[in-house]
Coordinates of N, CA and C in Angstrom, one line a residue:
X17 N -17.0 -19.2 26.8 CA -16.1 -18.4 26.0 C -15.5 -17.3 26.8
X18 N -14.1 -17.0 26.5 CA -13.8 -15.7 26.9 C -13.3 -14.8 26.9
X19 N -13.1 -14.6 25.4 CA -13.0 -13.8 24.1 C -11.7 -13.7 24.0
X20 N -10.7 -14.7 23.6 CA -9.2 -14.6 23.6 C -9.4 -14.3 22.2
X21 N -10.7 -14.7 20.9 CA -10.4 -14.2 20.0 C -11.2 -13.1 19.4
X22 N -11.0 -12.3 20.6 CA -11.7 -10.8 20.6 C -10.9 -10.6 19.4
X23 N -11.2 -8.9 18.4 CA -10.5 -8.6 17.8 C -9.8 -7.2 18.5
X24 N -8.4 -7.7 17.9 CA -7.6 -6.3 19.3 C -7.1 -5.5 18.0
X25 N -7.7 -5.4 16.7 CA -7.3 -4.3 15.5 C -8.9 -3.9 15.1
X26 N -8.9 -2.5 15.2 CA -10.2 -1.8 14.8 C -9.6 -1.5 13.0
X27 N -10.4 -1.9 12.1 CA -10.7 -1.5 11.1 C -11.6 -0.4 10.3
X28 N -11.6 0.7 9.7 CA -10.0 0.9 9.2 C -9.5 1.6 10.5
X29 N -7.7 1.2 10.3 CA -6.9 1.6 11.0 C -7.6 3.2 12.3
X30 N -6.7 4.0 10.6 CA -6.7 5.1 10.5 C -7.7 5.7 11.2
X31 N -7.8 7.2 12.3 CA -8.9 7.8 12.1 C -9.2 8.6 11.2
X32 N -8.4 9.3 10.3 CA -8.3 9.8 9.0 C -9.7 9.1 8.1
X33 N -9.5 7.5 8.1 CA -10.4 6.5 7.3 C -11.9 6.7 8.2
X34 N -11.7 6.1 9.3 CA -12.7 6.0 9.8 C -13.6 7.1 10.3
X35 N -13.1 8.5 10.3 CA -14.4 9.9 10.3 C -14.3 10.0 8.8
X36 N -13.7 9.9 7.4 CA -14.2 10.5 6.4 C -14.8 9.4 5.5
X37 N -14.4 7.9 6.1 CA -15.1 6.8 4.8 C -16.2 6.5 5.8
X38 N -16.7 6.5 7.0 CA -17.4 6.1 7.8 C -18.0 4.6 7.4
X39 N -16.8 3.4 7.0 CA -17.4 2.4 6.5 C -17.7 1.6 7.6
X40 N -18.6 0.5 7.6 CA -19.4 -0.4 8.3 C -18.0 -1.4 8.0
X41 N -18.3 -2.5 9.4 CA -17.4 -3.4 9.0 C -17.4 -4.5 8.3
X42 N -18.7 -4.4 7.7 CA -19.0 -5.1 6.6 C -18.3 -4.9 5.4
X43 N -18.8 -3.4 5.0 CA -17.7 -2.9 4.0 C -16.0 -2.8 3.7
X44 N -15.4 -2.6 5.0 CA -14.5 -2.5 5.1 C -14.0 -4.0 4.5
X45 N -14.7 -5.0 5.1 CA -14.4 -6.2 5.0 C -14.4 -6.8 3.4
X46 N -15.3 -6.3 2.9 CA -15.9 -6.5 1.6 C -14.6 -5.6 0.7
X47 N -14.0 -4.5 1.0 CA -13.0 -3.9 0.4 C -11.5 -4.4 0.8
X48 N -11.7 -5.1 1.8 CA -10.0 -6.3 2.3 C -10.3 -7.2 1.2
X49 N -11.6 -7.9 0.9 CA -11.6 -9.3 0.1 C -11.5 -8.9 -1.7
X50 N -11.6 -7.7 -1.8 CA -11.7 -6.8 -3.3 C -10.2 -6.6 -3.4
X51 N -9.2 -6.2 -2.5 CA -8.1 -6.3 -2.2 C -6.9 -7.5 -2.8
X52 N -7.6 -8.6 -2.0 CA -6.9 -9.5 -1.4 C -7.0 -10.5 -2.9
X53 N -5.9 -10.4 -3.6 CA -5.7 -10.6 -5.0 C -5.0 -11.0 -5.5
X54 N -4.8 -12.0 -6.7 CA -3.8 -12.6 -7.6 C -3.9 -11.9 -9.0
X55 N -3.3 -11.4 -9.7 CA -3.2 -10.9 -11.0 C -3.6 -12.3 -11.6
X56 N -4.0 -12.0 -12.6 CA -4.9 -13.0 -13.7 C -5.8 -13.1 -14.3
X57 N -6.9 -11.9 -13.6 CA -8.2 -12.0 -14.3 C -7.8 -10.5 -15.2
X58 N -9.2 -10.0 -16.0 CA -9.3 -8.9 -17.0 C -8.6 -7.7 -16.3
X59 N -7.7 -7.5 -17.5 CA -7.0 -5.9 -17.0 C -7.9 -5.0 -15.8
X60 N -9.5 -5.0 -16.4 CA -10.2 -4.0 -15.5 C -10.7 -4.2 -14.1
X61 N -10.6 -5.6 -14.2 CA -10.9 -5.9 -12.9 C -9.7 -6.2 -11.7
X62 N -8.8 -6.3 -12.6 CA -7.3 -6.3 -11.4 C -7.1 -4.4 -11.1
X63 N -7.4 -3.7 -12.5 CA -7.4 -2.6 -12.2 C -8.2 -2.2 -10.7
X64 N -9.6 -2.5 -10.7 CA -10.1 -2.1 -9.5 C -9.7 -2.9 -8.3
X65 N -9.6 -3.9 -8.3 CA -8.8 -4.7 -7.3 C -7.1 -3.6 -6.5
X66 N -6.8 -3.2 -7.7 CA -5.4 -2.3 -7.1 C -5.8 -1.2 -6.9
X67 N -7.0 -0.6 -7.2 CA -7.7 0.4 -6.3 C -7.7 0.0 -5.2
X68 N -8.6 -0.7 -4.7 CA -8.6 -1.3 -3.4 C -7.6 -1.8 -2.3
X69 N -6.9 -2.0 -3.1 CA -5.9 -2.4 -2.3 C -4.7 -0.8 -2.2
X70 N -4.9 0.1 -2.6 CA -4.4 1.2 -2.3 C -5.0 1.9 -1.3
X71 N -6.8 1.6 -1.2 CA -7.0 2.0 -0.3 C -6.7 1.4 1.0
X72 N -6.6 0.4 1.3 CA -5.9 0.0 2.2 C -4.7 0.2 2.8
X73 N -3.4 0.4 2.0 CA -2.4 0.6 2.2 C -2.1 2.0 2.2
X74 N -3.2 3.1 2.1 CA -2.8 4.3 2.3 C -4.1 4.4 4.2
X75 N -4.9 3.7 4.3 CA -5.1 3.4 5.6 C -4.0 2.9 6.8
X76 N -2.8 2.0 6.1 CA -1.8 2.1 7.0 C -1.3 3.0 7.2
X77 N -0.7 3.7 6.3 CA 0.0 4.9 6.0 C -0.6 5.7 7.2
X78 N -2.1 6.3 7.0 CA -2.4 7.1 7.5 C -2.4 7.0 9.4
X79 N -2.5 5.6 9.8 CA -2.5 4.8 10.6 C -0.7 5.3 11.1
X80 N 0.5 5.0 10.8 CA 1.8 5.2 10.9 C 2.3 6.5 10.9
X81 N 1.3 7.4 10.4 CA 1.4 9.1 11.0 C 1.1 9.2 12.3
X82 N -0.4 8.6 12.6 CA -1.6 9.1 13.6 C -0.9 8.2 14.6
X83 N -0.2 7.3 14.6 CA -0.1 6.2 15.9 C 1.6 6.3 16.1
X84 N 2.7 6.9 15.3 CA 3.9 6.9 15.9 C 4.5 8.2 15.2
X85 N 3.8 8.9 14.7 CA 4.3 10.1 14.4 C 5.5 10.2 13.4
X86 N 5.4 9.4 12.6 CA 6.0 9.2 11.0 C 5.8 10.7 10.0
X87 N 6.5 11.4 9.9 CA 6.2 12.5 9.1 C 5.7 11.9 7.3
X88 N 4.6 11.9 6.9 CA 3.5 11.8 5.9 C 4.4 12.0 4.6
X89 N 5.9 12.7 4.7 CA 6.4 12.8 3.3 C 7.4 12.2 3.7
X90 N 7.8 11.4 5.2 CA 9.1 10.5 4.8 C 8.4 8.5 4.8
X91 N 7.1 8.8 3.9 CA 6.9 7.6 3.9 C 6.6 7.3 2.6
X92 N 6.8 6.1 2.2 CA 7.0 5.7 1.0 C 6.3 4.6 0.7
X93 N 5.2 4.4 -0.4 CA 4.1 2.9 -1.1 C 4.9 2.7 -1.8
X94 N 5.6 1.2 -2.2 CA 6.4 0.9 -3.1 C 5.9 -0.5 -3.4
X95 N 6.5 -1.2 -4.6 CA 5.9 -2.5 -4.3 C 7.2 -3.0 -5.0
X96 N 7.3 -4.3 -4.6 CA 8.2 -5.3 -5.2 C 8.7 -5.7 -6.3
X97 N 9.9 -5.8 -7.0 CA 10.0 -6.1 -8.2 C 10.7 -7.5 -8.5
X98 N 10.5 -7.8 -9.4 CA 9.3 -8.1 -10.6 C 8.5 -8.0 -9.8
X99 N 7.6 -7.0 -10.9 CA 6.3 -6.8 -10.2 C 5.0 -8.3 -10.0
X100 N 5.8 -9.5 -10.8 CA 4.7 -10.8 -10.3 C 5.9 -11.0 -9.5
X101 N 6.4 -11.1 -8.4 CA 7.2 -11.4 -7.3 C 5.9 -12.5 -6.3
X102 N 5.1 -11.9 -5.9 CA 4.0 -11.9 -5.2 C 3.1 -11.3 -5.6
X103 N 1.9 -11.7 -5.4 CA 0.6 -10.5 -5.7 C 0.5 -9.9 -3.8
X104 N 1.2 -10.2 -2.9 CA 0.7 -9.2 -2.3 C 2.3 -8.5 -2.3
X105 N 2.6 -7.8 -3.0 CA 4.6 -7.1 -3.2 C 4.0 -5.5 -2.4
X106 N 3.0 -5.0 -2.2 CA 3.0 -3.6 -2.0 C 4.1 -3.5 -0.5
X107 N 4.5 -2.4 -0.3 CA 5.8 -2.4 0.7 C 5.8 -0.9 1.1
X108 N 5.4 -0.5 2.5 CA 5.5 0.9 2.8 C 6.8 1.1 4.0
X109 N 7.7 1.8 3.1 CA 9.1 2.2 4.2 C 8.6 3.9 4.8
X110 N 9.0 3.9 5.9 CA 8.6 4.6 6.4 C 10.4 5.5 7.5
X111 N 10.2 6.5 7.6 CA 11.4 6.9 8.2 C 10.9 8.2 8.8
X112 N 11.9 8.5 9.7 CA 11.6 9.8 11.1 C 12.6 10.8 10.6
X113 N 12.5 11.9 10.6 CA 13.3 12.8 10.3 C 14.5 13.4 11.8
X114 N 13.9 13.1 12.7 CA 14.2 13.5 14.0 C 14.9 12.2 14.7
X115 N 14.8 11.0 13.7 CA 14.9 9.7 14.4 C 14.7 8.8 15.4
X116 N 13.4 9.7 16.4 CA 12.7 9.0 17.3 C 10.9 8.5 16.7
X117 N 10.5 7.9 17.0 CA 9.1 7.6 17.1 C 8.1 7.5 18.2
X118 N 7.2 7.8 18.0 CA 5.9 8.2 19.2 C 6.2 6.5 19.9
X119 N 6.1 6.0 21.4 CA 5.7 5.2 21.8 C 4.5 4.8 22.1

């Protein structure tokens, strides 16, 4: 073996996530698969499912500050409409005020 299928993305992203949730990557993993969802089952359980999956997508977020220097209020979670488009519709636009980005 010689690890071409190393993993080259540390989970979560963010260091924002990773000093204040200090999750294991079990958990983390376990909160991708709580995530990773089709609308269909009981209201409460898609409810917490779109918990989860916010926490994720505010891990990119925080990720797209700390790694290219995205200013935090010119980014935007939006998700796709109709909202059954897809169950994965969430969509973060992101924009620079100064119109450069960190390399």
């Amino acid at each position: 073996a010689n690890n071409d299928n190393a993993p080259t993305v540390q989970y979560p992203q963010s260091r924002f996530y990773r000093n204040c949730l200090a999750l294991s990557s079990d958990k983390f993993d376990a909160l991708a698969k709580a995530a990773d969802h089709a609308e269909g089952g009981s209201e409460s359980v898609n409810s917490i499912k779109r918990v989860a999956k916010l926490f994720l997508e505010t891990d990119r977020l925080s990720y797209a500050v700390e790694t290219y220097g995205y200013d935090r209020k010119c980014i935007l979670l939006t998700r796709m409409e109709p909202l059954d488009s897809s169950p994965k519709n969430d969509i973060l636009l992101g924009w620079t005020t100064s119109g450069k980005l960190k390399s």
